[in-house]
XYZ file of C-alpha atoms in Angstrom:
761
model
C 47.694 2.281 -31.469
C 45.249 0.781 -33.962
C 41.407 1.486 -33.603
C 40.889 -2.177 -32.801
C 43.061 -2.055 -29.630
C 41.593 1.479 -28.251
C 38.126 0.002 -28.701
C 39.247 -3.094 -26.705
C 40.702 -0.957 -23.983
C 37.512 1.302 -24.082
C 35.338 -1.419 -23.931
C 37.236 -2.788 -20.729
C 36.875 0.353 -19.041
C 33.196 0.827 -19.906
C 32.566 -2.528 -18.369
C 34.619 -1.736 -15.228
C 32.817 1.735 -14.805
C 29.428 0.028 -15.272
C 29.968 -2.459 -12.540
C 31.393 0.312 -10.122
C 27.647 1.584 -10.197
C 25.992 -1.944 -9.576
C 25.840 -3.456 -6.257
C 28.766 -5.810 -5.754
C 27.096 -7.334 -2.995
C 23.576 -7.852 -1.433
C 24.200 -5.329 1.333
C 24.075 -2.622 -1.601
C 20.143 -3.038 -1.586
C 20.011 -1.414 1.776
C 21.625 1.915 0.131
C 19.755 4.745 -0.708
C 22.047 5.421 -3.705
C 21.016 2.112 -5.637
C 18.238 1.544 -7.780
C 15.520 -0.399 -5.709
C 15.547 -3.762 -6.279
C 13.024 -6.400 -5.424
C 14.823 -8.743 -3.039
C 12.028 -10.707 -1.544
C 12.903 -13.997 -2.535
C 16.618 -13.588 -2.549
C 18.440 -14.889 0.122
C 22.026 -13.952 -1.245
C 24.179 -12.556 -4.085
C 26.567 -14.606 -5.827
C 29.756 -12.496 -7.362
C 31.327 -14.417 -10.186
C 34.786 -13.244 -10.997
C 36.245 -12.635 -14.377
C 39.631 -11.665 -15.053
C 40.070 -9.132 -17.903
C 43.104 -7.052 -18.804
C 42.897 -3.449 -17.588
C 45.467 -0.710 -17.311
C 47.223 0.123 -14.107
C 46.142 3.580 -14.632
C 42.581 2.427 -13.915
C 43.643 1.360 -10.373
C 42.445 4.181 -7.741
C 44.639 5.902 -5.451
C 44.379 7.925 -2.390
C 44.513 11.218 -4.293
C 40.997 10.515 -5.897
C 39.651 8.085 -3.239
C 39.395 10.264 -0.362
C 38.002 13.259 -2.307
C 35.499 11.627 -4.513
C 34.755 8.382 -2.577
C 34.886 8.936 1.094
C 31.774 11.843 1.692
C 32.307 11.132 5.593
C 35.251 13.474 5.673
C 37.735 10.809 5.825
C 40.995 12.671 4.982
C 44.308 10.766 5.134
C 47.313 12.005 7.317
C 49.721 14.599 5.459
C 52.010 13.450 2.731
C 49.130 11.290 1.667
C 50.213 8.678 3.851
C 47.802 6.247 5.690
C 47.989 4.611 8.972
C 46.700 1.253 9.863
C 45.729 -0.348 13.546
C 47.969 -2.902 14.151
C 47.330 -6.045 16.540
C 50.668 -6.712 18.510
C 49.610 -10.434 18.622
C 49.499 -10.929 14.904
C 51.363 -7.889 13.384
C 54.996 -7.037 12.890
C 55.633 -3.736 11.435
C 58.511 -3.554 9.118
C 59.947 -2.288 6.131
C 61.663 -5.343 4.859
C 58.592 -8.169 5.413
C 56.936 -6.597 1.993
C 58.994 -5.181 -0.866
C 58.096 -1.642 -1.612
C 55.649 -1.245 -4.496
C 54.785 1.983 -6.002
C 50.998 2.104 -6.257
C 51.346 3.586 -9.815
C 53.406 0.716 -10.916
C 52.378 -2.637 -11.881
C 53.480 -6.157 -10.427
C 56.451 -5.899 -12.823
C 57.385 -2.195 -12.483
C 55.668 -1.413 -15.678
C 54.357 2.346 -15.892
C 50.871 2.849 -16.336
C 51.100 5.950 -17.945
C 48.630 5.103 -20.446
C 51.043 5.020 -23.450
C 50.379 2.869 -26.517
C 53.584 0.696 -25.569
C 52.626 0.224 -22.110
C 51.439 -3.446 -21.435
C 48.125 -3.561 -19.137
C 48.452 -5.512 -15.970
C 45.958 -8.217 -15.844
C 43.276 -7.303 -13.242
C 40.188 -9.101 -11.773
C 36.731 -7.226 -12.310
C 33.975 -8.427 -10.439
C 30.818 -9.233 -12.440
C 27.438 -9.536 -10.166
C 24.949 -12.136 -10.911
C 22.276 -13.562 -8.502
C 22.400 -16.900 -7.209
C 23.276 -19.046 -4.282
C 26.465 -18.661 -2.015
C 29.706 -17.352 -3.633
C 32.656 -19.650 -3.287
C 35.988 -18.644 -4.438
C 39.081 -20.757 -4.729
C 42.274 -18.438 -4.808
C 45.432 -19.569 -5.871
C 47.080 -19.213 -2.496
C 49.821 -16.590 -2.285
C 50.019 -13.837 0.028
C 47.763 -10.965 -0.494
C 49.379 -7.276 -0.689
C 46.961 -4.429 -0.084
C 47.924 -0.816 -0.983
C 46.921 2.058 1.463
C 44.620 4.488 -0.183
C 44.382 2.465 -3.068
C 41.958 -0.270 -4.404
C 45.120 -2.150 -5.788
C 45.500 -5.767 -4.467
C 48.209 -7.898 -5.607
C 48.312 -11.826 -5.279
C 50.488 -14.301 -7.186
C 51.987 -11.503 -9.304
C 48.553 -10.507 -10.546
C 46.761 -7.290 -9.702
C 43.168 -7.233 -8.637
C 40.791 -4.050 -8.251
C 38.683 -3.800 -5.187
C 35.339 -1.907 -5.369
C 36.522 0.966 -3.128
C 40.062 1.825 -2.091
C 41.635 0.643 1.295
C 40.598 3.846 3.684
C 41.146 5.068 7.059
C 38.277 6.562 8.806
C 38.702 7.539 12.334
C 41.788 6.024 12.853
C 40.491 2.424 11.578
C 41.663 0.918 8.338
C 38.737 -0.315 6.439
C 38.677 -2.728 2.993
C 36.204 -3.675 0.912
C 34.594 -6.979 2.092
C 33.606 -8.407 -1.294
C 37.256 -7.823 -2.750
C 39.021 -9.108 0.102
C 37.082 -12.381 0.715
C 37.461 -13.342 -2.816
C 41.165 -12.969 -2.562
C 41.316 -14.634 0.761
C 38.984 -17.492 -0.612
C 36.077 -17.591 1.475
C 32.460 -17.790 1.198
C 30.397 -14.408 1.320
C 26.649 -14.295 1.146
C 23.741 -11.940 2.397
C 20.867 -12.766 4.805
C 17.762 -10.870 3.887
C 16.053 -11.687 6.886
C 18.755 -10.497 9.529
C 20.187 -7.850 6.992
C 23.594 -9.255 7.793
C 26.718 -9.964 5.436
C 27.953 -13.690 5.982
C 31.740 -14.641 5.673
C 32.115 -18.339 5.734
C 35.601 -20.089 6.121
C 35.599 -23.591 6.764
C 33.416 -24.237 10.115
C 33.831 -20.745 11.054
C 31.262 -18.103 10.111
C 31.339 -13.951 10.666
C 28.133 -11.949 10.516
C 28.562 -8.089 9.886
C 25.607 -5.587 9.729
C 25.955 -2.074 8.206
C 26.626 0.625 10.503
C 27.127 -1.554 13.676
C 30.476 -2.088 15.492
C 29.057 -5.425 16.659
C 29.782 -8.659 14.628
C 29.364 -12.193 15.344
C 32.263 -15.024 15.260
C 30.519 -18.402 15.413
C 27.698 -16.843 17.226
C 29.713 -15.090 19.660
C 29.149 -11.299 19.408
C 32.488 -9.218 19.406
C 33.499 -5.435 18.888
C 34.936 -3.935 16.080
C 37.233 -0.932 16.252
C 34.753 0.874 13.793
C 31.300 0.410 12.251
C 30.828 -1.092 9.072
C 29.423 1.151 6.236
C 28.246 1.205 2.975
C 30.499 3.384 0.268
C 29.094 3.693 -3.382
C 27.715 0.091 -3.090
C 30.548 -1.153 -1.518
C 30.438 -2.716 2.083
C 33.460 -1.712 3.999
C 34.761 -3.328 7.222
C 37.777 -2.848 9.642
C 40.638 -4.888 8.257
C 41.231 -6.400 11.761
C 37.689 -7.760 12.183
C 38.762 -10.576 9.973
C 42.168 -10.979 10.687
C 41.626 -11.391 14.291
C 38.700 -13.705 13.792
C 40.170 -15.859 11.349
C 43.919 -15.713 13.023
C 45.233 -14.089 9.606
C 48.560 -12.575 10.607
C 49.982 -9.570 8.526
C 52.824 -7.259 8.315
C 52.645 -3.333 7.871
C 55.224 -1.782 5.302
C 54.915 2.040 6.246
C 57.549 3.075 3.511
C 55.760 1.011 0.627
C 52.495 1.711 2.116
C 51.327 -1.817 1.868
C 49.943 -4.388 4.214
C 50.788 -7.991 3.380
C 48.038 -10.783 4.664
C 49.975 -13.988 5.576
C 47.315 -16.272 4.125
C 47.285 -20.010 5.250
C 45.932 -21.974 2.613
C 46.237 -25.492 4.115
C 43.435 -27.481 5.418
C 43.190 -28.096 9.218
C 42.801 -31.289 10.971
C 42.009 -32.164 14.585
C 40.665 -34.922 16.604
C 39.309 -35.658 20.434
C 38.791 -38.938 22.237
C 36.685 -39.488 25.343
C 37.976 -38.165 28.462
C 38.799 -41.752 30.092
C 40.218 -44.793 28.317
C 41.154 -47.954 30.010
C 43.085 -51.024 28.265
C 40.592 -52.787 26.116
C 37.998 -50.117 25.901
C 36.732 -48.840 22.354
C 38.149 -45.598 21.543
C 35.954 -42.977 19.979
C 37.697 -40.449 17.471
C 35.710 -37.337 16.874
C 37.272 -35.612 13.659
C 37.253 -32.127 12.774
C 38.737 -30.843 9.548
C 38.261 -27.785 7.317
C 39.769 -26.064 4.202
C 40.350 -22.204 4.721
C 39.323 -22.074 1.035
C 36.121 -23.903 1.435
C 37.558 -27.001 -0.519
C 36.162 -30.494 0.110
C 38.506 -32.900 2.110
C 39.320 -35.664 -0.012
C 41.680 -37.728 2.098
C 42.756 -38.591 5.652
C 46.071 -40.141 7.166
C 46.539 -41.456 10.600
C 49.594 -42.689 12.507
C 49.327 -44.476 15.681
C 45.543 -44.960 15.681
C 44.141 -48.056 17.242
C 40.407 -48.941 17.840
C 41.379 -50.106 21.296
C 44.880 -50.441 23.513
C 45.439 -53.625 25.016
C 47.797 -52.100 27.813
C 47.723 -49.075 29.863
C 50.312 -46.382 28.897
C 50.792 -43.088 26.592
C 50.271 -43.501 23.183
C 50.896 -40.932 20.343
C 48.289 -40.507 17.703
C 48.806 -37.991 14.462
C 45.822 -37.024 12.092
C 46.239 -35.259 8.751
C 43.787 -34.493 6.074
C 44.341 -33.702 2.465
C 41.996 -31.158 0.503
C 40.860 -31.059 -3.513
C 43.756 -29.222 -4.173
C 46.485 -31.627 -3.225
C 47.367 -29.821 0.130
C 48.028 -31.568 3.297
C 47.426 -30.296 6.544
C 49.775 -29.839 9.334
C 49.825 -33.062 11.409
C 47.550 -32.871 14.632
C 48.841 -34.874 17.227
C 47.445 -36.221 20.616
C 48.830 -38.085 23.221
C 46.190 -40.609 24.642
C 46.286 -41.637 28.012
C 45.306 -45.295 28.439
C 44.558 -46.423 32.116
C 44.242 -49.951 33.663
C 40.804 -51.144 33.348
C 38.613 -50.123 36.379
C 38.125 -52.268 39.002
C 35.216 -52.512 41.386
C 35.781 -51.054 44.706
C 36.230 -53.837 47.708
C 33.744 -53.132 50.606
C 35.315 -54.307 53.992
C 34.823 -53.292 57.748
C 35.619 -54.580 61.075
C 34.356 -54.588 64.597
C 36.457 -54.298 67.454
C 35.169 -57.340 68.906
C 32.985 -60.736 67.504
C 30.820 -60.929 70.527
C 28.910 -57.861 72.530
C 26.856 -57.571 75.437
C 23.134 -56.052 75.083
C 23.943 -52.183 75.402
C 27.354 -52.300 74.690
C 28.992 -49.821 72.160
C 30.049 -51.500 68.807
C 33.070 -49.742 66.980
C 32.840 -50.234 63.093
C 35.942 -49.802 60.985
C 35.344 -48.972 57.421
C 38.394 -50.588 55.564
C 36.756 -50.228 51.965
C 39.316 -49.666 49.087
C 38.927 -48.690 45.446
C 41.833 -48.918 42.984
C 41.332 -45.146 42.049
C 40.706 -44.326 45.842
C 37.285 -42.960 44.226
C 34.566 -44.654 46.745
C 31.694 -41.991 46.527
C 28.886 -43.588 48.243
C 28.831 -45.643 51.441
C 25.331 -47.484 52.517
C 25.282 -49.186 55.837
C 22.545 -51.732 56.909
C 21.849 -52.596 60.482
C 25.039 -50.761 61.751
C 23.410 -50.057 65.153
C 25.570 -48.544 67.768
C 24.564 -51.251 70.161
C 21.679 -53.883 70.000
C 19.370 -54.592 73.080
C 18.102 -58.205 71.695
C 20.361 -61.290 71.930
C 21.241 -63.292 69.128
C 23.261 -62.999 65.767
C 23.115 -59.709 63.997
C 23.958 -58.979 60.512
C 25.608 -55.983 59.281
C 26.505 -54.977 55.874
C 28.145 -52.098 53.917
C 27.895 -51.468 50.100
C 30.440 -48.961 48.664
C 30.088 -47.421 45.130
C 32.844 -45.882 43.142
C 32.474 -42.902 40.569
C 32.108 -45.163 37.833
C 28.966 -46.577 39.511
C 30.643 -49.976 40.254
C 29.841 -51.485 43.792
C 30.597 -53.961 46.135
C 28.986 -55.349 49.383
C 30.317 -56.880 52.493
C 28.340 -58.475 55.352
C 29.547 -59.616 58.563
C 27.601 -61.425 61.426
C 28.316 -60.255 65.003
C 26.805 -62.150 68.192
C 24.872 -60.334 70.914
C 24.826 -62.099 74.434
C 21.923 -62.325 76.834
C 24.113 -60.043 79.338
C 23.182 -56.455 79.705
C 25.824 -53.610 79.831
C 23.846 -50.550 79.563
C 19.964 -50.147 79.211
C 18.898 -48.613 75.891
C 17.914 -45.247 77.573
C 21.386 -45.107 79.533
C 22.960 -45.912 76.185
C 21.229 -43.370 74.164
C 22.188 -40.854 76.658
C 25.899 -41.632 76.655
C 26.591 -42.500 73.140
C 24.335 -40.982 70.584
C 26.482 -38.621 68.743
C 25.935 -34.920 68.624
C 23.524 -33.878 66.101
C 21.862 -37.107 66.066
C 18.392 -38.118 67.838
C 17.063 -40.980 69.848
C 13.677 -41.649 71.165
C 12.565 -41.642 74.779
C 9.254 -40.995 77.108
C 8.537 -37.541 76.110
C 5.271 -37.755 78.219
C 7.699 -36.953 81.276
C 9.078 -33.679 79.990
C 6.324 -31.315 81.094
C 6.564 -32.445 84.554
C 10.241 -31.627 84.595
C 11.429 -28.836 86.392
C 11.871 -25.462 84.444
C 14.948 -23.245 84.741
C 13.906 -20.172 86.188
C 15.468 -18.209 83.607
C 15.026 -14.429 83.214
C 16.051 -12.429 80.039
C 16.929 -8.928 78.460
C 16.340 -7.486 74.919
C 18.548 -6.247 72.737
C 17.390 -3.311 70.227
C 16.527 -4.973 66.891
C 13.212 -4.246 64.997
C 11.982 -7.524 63.273
C 10.003 -7.305 59.980
C 8.141 -10.642 59.892
C 6.649 -11.230 56.657
C 4.804 -14.486 56.665
C 1.145 -13.769 56.055
C -0.387 -14.277 53.582
C 2.113 -17.170 53.912
C 0.612 -18.585 50.537
C 0.381 -15.500 48.266
C -2.387 -16.056 45.460
C -1.783 -12.911 43.657
C 0.676 -10.469 42.722
C 1.230 -7.352 45.399
C 2.789 -5.942 48.432
C 2.987 -8.590 51.109
C 4.740 -5.969 53.574
C 5.351 -2.566 54.072
C 7.147 -0.789 56.774
C 9.547 1.874 57.896
C 12.836 1.352 59.854
C 15.771 2.792 61.354
C 18.789 1.479 62.888
C 19.254 -2.423 63.495
C 16.547 -4.356 61.497
C 15.878 -8.166 61.095
C 13.929 -9.317 58.146
C 12.252 -12.591 58.268
C 10.497 -13.349 54.870
C 8.580 -16.679 54.237
C 6.268 -17.221 51.297
C 4.665 -19.739 49.004
C 3.944 -18.952 45.414
C 0.304 -19.720 44.596
C -0.314 -17.182 41.655
C -0.500 -19.770 38.905
C 2.843 -17.944 37.338
C 6.447 -17.525 37.644
C 7.194 -14.757 40.374
C 10.158 -13.215 41.730
C 10.303 -11.336 45.372
C 12.244 -8.041 46.066
C 12.946 -5.817 49.015
C 12.487 -1.989 47.899
C 14.165 0.622 50.288
C 13.027 4.205 49.567
C 15.154 7.064 51.267
C 12.788 9.747 51.915
C 14.966 11.936 53.747
C 17.161 14.670 52.707
C 20.545 13.047 53.194
C 22.151 9.906 51.571
C 21.257 6.515 53.543
C 23.692 4.042 54.131
C 21.859 0.392 54.346
C 24.175 -2.253 55.667
C 23.339 -5.925 55.100
C 25.128 -7.611 58.046
C 24.631 -11.206 57.183
C 22.107 -13.291 55.001
C 20.366 -16.467 55.247
C 18.247 -17.374 52.075
C 17.040 -20.692 50.855
C 14.765 -21.941 47.992
C 12.822 -21.998 46.039
C 11.864 -25.469 46.997
C 8.585 -27.075 47.312
C 9.337 -27.909 50.929
C 8.817 -25.220 53.593
C 10.622 -27.387 56.207
C 13.603 -27.703 54.013
C 13.629 -23.679 53.082
C 13.283 -22.769 56.784
C 16.086 -25.375 58.092
C 18.392 -24.140 55.309
C 17.692 -20.223 55.657
C 18.558 -20.818 59.378
C 21.611 -22.834 58.639
C 23.085 -20.280 56.311
C 22.084 -17.474 58.615
C 24.306 -18.995 61.306
C 27.107 -19.709 58.905
C 26.859 -16.031 57.710
C 27.361 -14.849 61.343
C 30.251 -17.002 61.828
C 32.040 -15.992 58.482
C 30.728 -12.478 57.813
C 30.866 -13.483 54.175
C 27.642 -11.693 53.365
C 28.331 -8.131 54.336
C 27.145 -5.482 51.991
C 26.888 -1.643 51.815
C 24.135 0.134 49.495
C 24.012 3.956 49.693
C 20.542 5.424 48.769
C 20.292 9.076 47.566
C 17.355 11.418 48.749
C 14.311 10.335 46.975
C 15.894 7.134 45.643
C 14.855 3.553 45.734
C 16.942 0.594 45.412
C 16.615 -3.175 45.685
C 18.237 -4.617 49.035
C 18.573 -8.183 50.105
C 18.888 -8.973 46.234
C 19.432 -12.845 47.169
C 15.875 -12.995 47.459
C 15.054 -12.089 43.629
C 18.171 -14.133 42.083
C 15.890 -17.175 41.253
C 12.346 -17.194 39.916
C 9.734 -19.187 41.910
C 7.629 -21.821 40.229
C 3.974 -22.417 41.499
C 4.030 -23.878 44.752
C 7.530 -23.303 45.633
C 8.715 -21.836 48.881
C 11.411 -19.112 49.627
C 12.823 -18.350 53.356
C 15.135 -15.324 54.311
C 16.612 -14.271 57.452
C 18.943 -11.120 57.319
C 20.121 -8.726 60.160
C 20.752 -5.043 58.890
C 21.261 -1.539 59.807
C 20.243 1.859 58.409
C 21.660 5.254 59.482
C 18.516 6.945 58.414
C 14.820 5.736 58.278
C 14.157 3.852 55.079
C 10.591 2.697 53.732
C 10.465 -0.949 52.887
C 8.185 -2.668 50.706
C 8.140 -6.567 50.320
C 6.635 -7.628 46.787
C 5.658 -10.385 44.950
C 5.335 -9.931 41.093
C 5.632 -11.862 37.733
C 9.253 -12.641 37.039
C 9.613 -10.680 33.820
C 8.261 -7.303 35.526
C 10.260 -4.344 36.669
C 9.582 -3.955 40.417
C 10.241 -0.277 40.378
C 7.955 0.208 37.331
C 5.090 -1.581 39.116
C 5.389 -0.874 42.488
C 2.829 2.163 42.529
C 0.066 0.147 40.921
C 0.479 -3.104 43.367
C -2.235 -3.834 45.802
C -1.561 -4.363 49.566
C -2.041 -8.119 50.348
C -4.283 -8.730 53.323
C -3.042 -11.502 55.984
C -4.517 -14.937 55.619
C -5.729 -15.234 59.176
C -3.700 -18.113 59.877
C 0.103 -17.167 59.835
C 1.645 -14.148 61.556
C 3.122 -11.025 60.154
C 4.023 -7.927 62.191
C 6.820 -5.523 63.102
C 8.159 -6.503 66.533
C 10.478 -4.422 68.570
C 13.536 -6.008 70.827
C 13.669 -9.166 68.616
C 17.036 -10.555 70.172
C 16.467 -12.036 73.441
C 19.586 -12.262 75.638
C 19.098 -15.182 78.466
C 21.713 -15.735 81.009
C 21.685 -18.233 83.629
C 24.546 -18.386 86.411
C 22.956 -21.223 88.560
C 23.995 -24.727 88.167
C 22.228 -26.752 85.801
C 22.565 -30.540 84.774
C 22.684 -32.053 88.501
C 18.859 -33.132 88.073
C 16.830 -33.117 84.862
C 15.445 -29.688 83.888
C 14.122 -27.966 80.911
C 14.301 -24.351 79.477
C 11.232 -23.904 77.196
C 11.322 -21.687 74.306
C 8.290 -20.163 72.137
C 5.515 -21.181 74.758
C 4.125 -17.591 75.356
C 4.501 -18.473 79.079
C 8.283 -18.575 80.304
C 9.010 -17.249 77.163
C 6.441 -14.585 76.201
C 5.482 -13.616 72.512
C 6.906 -10.475 71.149
C 4.088 -7.833 71.138
C 4.148 -5.526 67.811
C 1.804 -4.300 65.253
C 0.676 -5.143 61.750
C 1.283 -1.569 59.808
C -0.920 -2.589 56.841
C -3.875 -3.586 59.009
C -3.731 -0.848 61.636
C -3.960 -3.091 64.447
C -1.786 -4.928 67.208
C 0.167 -8.096 66.497
C 1.579 -10.797 68.860
C 4.547 -12.976 67.299
C 3.130 -16.460 67.862
C 6.009 -18.887 68.279
C 8.522 -16.129 68.261
C 9.637 -16.822 64.856
C 12.412 -14.711 63.875
C 13.577 -13.893 67.518
C 17.284 -14.655 68.028
C 18.052 -16.265 71.136
C 21.405 -15.943 72.822
C 21.483 -18.387 75.665
C 24.502 -18.352 78.057
C 24.744 -21.347 80.710
C 27.553 -20.160 82.999
C 27.471 -23.505 85.483
C 26.619 -26.580 83.485
C 27.533 -29.561 85.935
C 29.911 -32.162 84.888
C 28.615 -35.118 82.851
C 25.351 -33.356 81.564
C 23.667 -34.024 78.518
C 22.081 -31.032 76.890
C 19.453 -31.835 74.099
C 16.786 -30.588 71.916
C 13.125 -31.714 72.255
C 10.257 -30.295 69.915
C 6.817 -30.129 71.874
C 4.553 -28.702 69.009
C 5.091 -31.055 65.954
C 8.038 -31.679 63.693
C 11.035 -29.712 63.807
C 13.921 -29.254 61.208
C 16.486 -26.589 61.993
C 19.991 -26.001 63.706
C 21.741 -24.227 66.401
C 25.070 -22.651 67.224
C 26.623 -24.653 70.302
C 29.936 -22.791 71.592
C 30.062 -21.388 68.012
C 29.620 -24.867 66.371
C 26.672 -25.460 64.076
C 24.608 -28.576 65.269
C 22.126 -30.008 63.136
C 18.277 -30.663 64.462
C 18.940 -33.529 63.196
C 21.452 -35.277 60.932
C 20.747 -37.319 57.789
C 17.995 -34.899 56.472
C 15.448 -36.207 58.940
C 13.163 -33.955 61.152
C 12.375 -34.307 64.924
C 9.193 -35.456 65.806
C 7.257 -34.451 68.947
C 7.192 -35.246 71.940
C 9.251 -38.419 71.974
C 12.658 -37.544 70.178
C 15.462 -35.699 71.399
C 18.605 -34.228 69.602
C 21.968 -34.376 71.263
C 23.257 -30.653 71.372
C 26.418 -31.235 73.687
C 27.981 -33.265 76.567
C 30.083 -31.561 79.106
C 33.114 -33.856 80.390
C 34.438 -34.480 83.913
C 34.336 -30.824 84.933
C 31.641 -27.952 85.027
C 31.470 -25.692 81.793
C 30.189 -22.656 80.516
C 27.966 -23.315 77.311
C 26.438 -20.898 75.085
C 23.690 -21.457 72.621
C 22.239 -19.483 69.739
C 19.109 -20.453 68.544
C 16.014 -19.196 66.121
C 13.004 -21.069 65.443
C 13.151 -22.261 61.726
C 10.230 -21.341 59.470
C 8.133 -24.452 58.510
C 8.863 -25.962 61.844
C 6.622 -26.027 65.030
C 6.682 -24.538 68.221
C 7.258 -24.494 71.419
C 10.490 -26.397 71.965
C 12.299 -27.409 75.240
C 16.364 -27.512 75.916
C 16.819 -30.309 78.189
C 19.434 -30.879 80.850
C 19.931 -34.338 81.974
C 22.623 -35.992 84.143
C 24.655 -38.818 82.299
C 24.539 -42.139 83.778
C 27.945 -43.537 85.132
C 30.059 -45.113 82.544
C 30.658 -48.948 82.924
């Protein structure tokens, strides 16, 4: 070999060795092994590749890599064989998919002995320069990686990675810089977040040194091993890129190679709006990208139309071409074109064209829609009966899911003849759950049902004062054992967003079991009556279904959150929550009900919270025997009568204590008391109705196991001249069971009325 050729080879070796000590990516700036570099104003580092001849003997193999370049005790398997983790969905281990290649042999089988007659295999040496994003355009062939070697072969050329492919704790690692250059992606470093970023078309991957977590398009994922720095080379698990970017690969153990099946074609897709009707403008939204980061220069459509005149199925295909001339695989979408939406047709009939005053009118809705998608029906003047003679105009407006509507109007005639008086008609025909007006002034003189009651053991914890909470603190403290009912009703007036919690503490030497038997929670809402009604509704439904049952085990000395429905949502200023729940514990538990700022830890701040004083208006207290059993065997309904509740006379208030004020308490209105009323002898043709006496009422009740609203159509009942239909008996006497509890935000007392029905005509 002449001196000139020797100097050329030595120069190439010197350049390669010099760059092996220089950071090949921006991550190296974090390594203690590198010379400090001022990166304050550098957001990324670009690596420009320059191909130079290099002897195959310069390619590192496992014999030197693991000893010299893997200080983390990354020892390969016996016989210098490496293993690579495989993904069953993308990998097909095979000894034939990739031809065996000797790591000591060049791409054409040439020996790299270093002799003068050996022709060096071309290799790529990476030169670092500062700049913007690194963009690499590869030639497109599959990429072969060699286990325990820094050799890579693509399109017949050999390339050298900054570090050999290595196995660490059973995970195969590759040098990120060299891999993405060959695959053809962009790589850059973000000094602000300390992340290495790989970009492939619209996909973006972010890695951090010494972390198993990485992100794919903003979504966090877990790698099989943590990324790390090895002599200024950033190493990542191979499968983190192959899985994220859907690169399939094959493993050839006999040849000690991994072959990445690289897709160089651009990718195209498109979407259209969900619903398309004949004649509508079709909006095509395209998405395309190149795995190489090449610009898209052309596109083709087959079957595309800006609008389709006729309904049916249409096939549309979209392809794109990148700057290298490659076309994507066709992307095909079948577009369903529906008939143009027609407005609904409103229509109703009545069973007659002419009615007497007080005669029931039957309305039959016969509205139609071409998609059977009527979502709203608005009636006007569709009274069940009229009590003034003359023509009456009734209309119905229907609206479909697209917002199109139609109105139908019908005129019926009311004669001067009377069938029922308005009072008799309402008693006979007002639907269950609806209300009607009457002379409520007559109710106090109506005979009371002389009921008696017994109590079931159930301790009521009523946390309702201060109802409006002005500061963070403990709104209630109590201890209880056995059957316990919680009633919690509060308004946030702290000026900040807060949450409420119930903390149970077990101060016994034994594990305690806390059972949540049912749950009725509502809010937050600005309306106290709404929160109160919905909490009662849900409480009753929970009793019916048993869907909210839970068990919590609390160890000795441990505190746990219970009734966690309460703290799922933050309360804004002025919002109300309402909760009812029946529970059981086998040992005495200490309960703290607190309101604190939403971002605070209730366990951490509990010991420092003040105990809030009652407001002097609303009620709080602990009351035993909070389930009241009323069983009445005598006949009711043969004459008008009433059963008053919450009046502190026939139905006395529960007596209890306010444990925080160290005083006695009386449960005004008996809120939180559950009434189980059984009427064993209700006369035939009896109207059972609900009449508030203390003010507006908005709630519900269970009647013979069915939930009945008080009242329907989101309307409250007004005292004293409105009553709500609960039940009607038929031609025979019946036993009727009513389960009732006063809804928070409503007013007591109330009366259950029993009225004989007038004869039907």
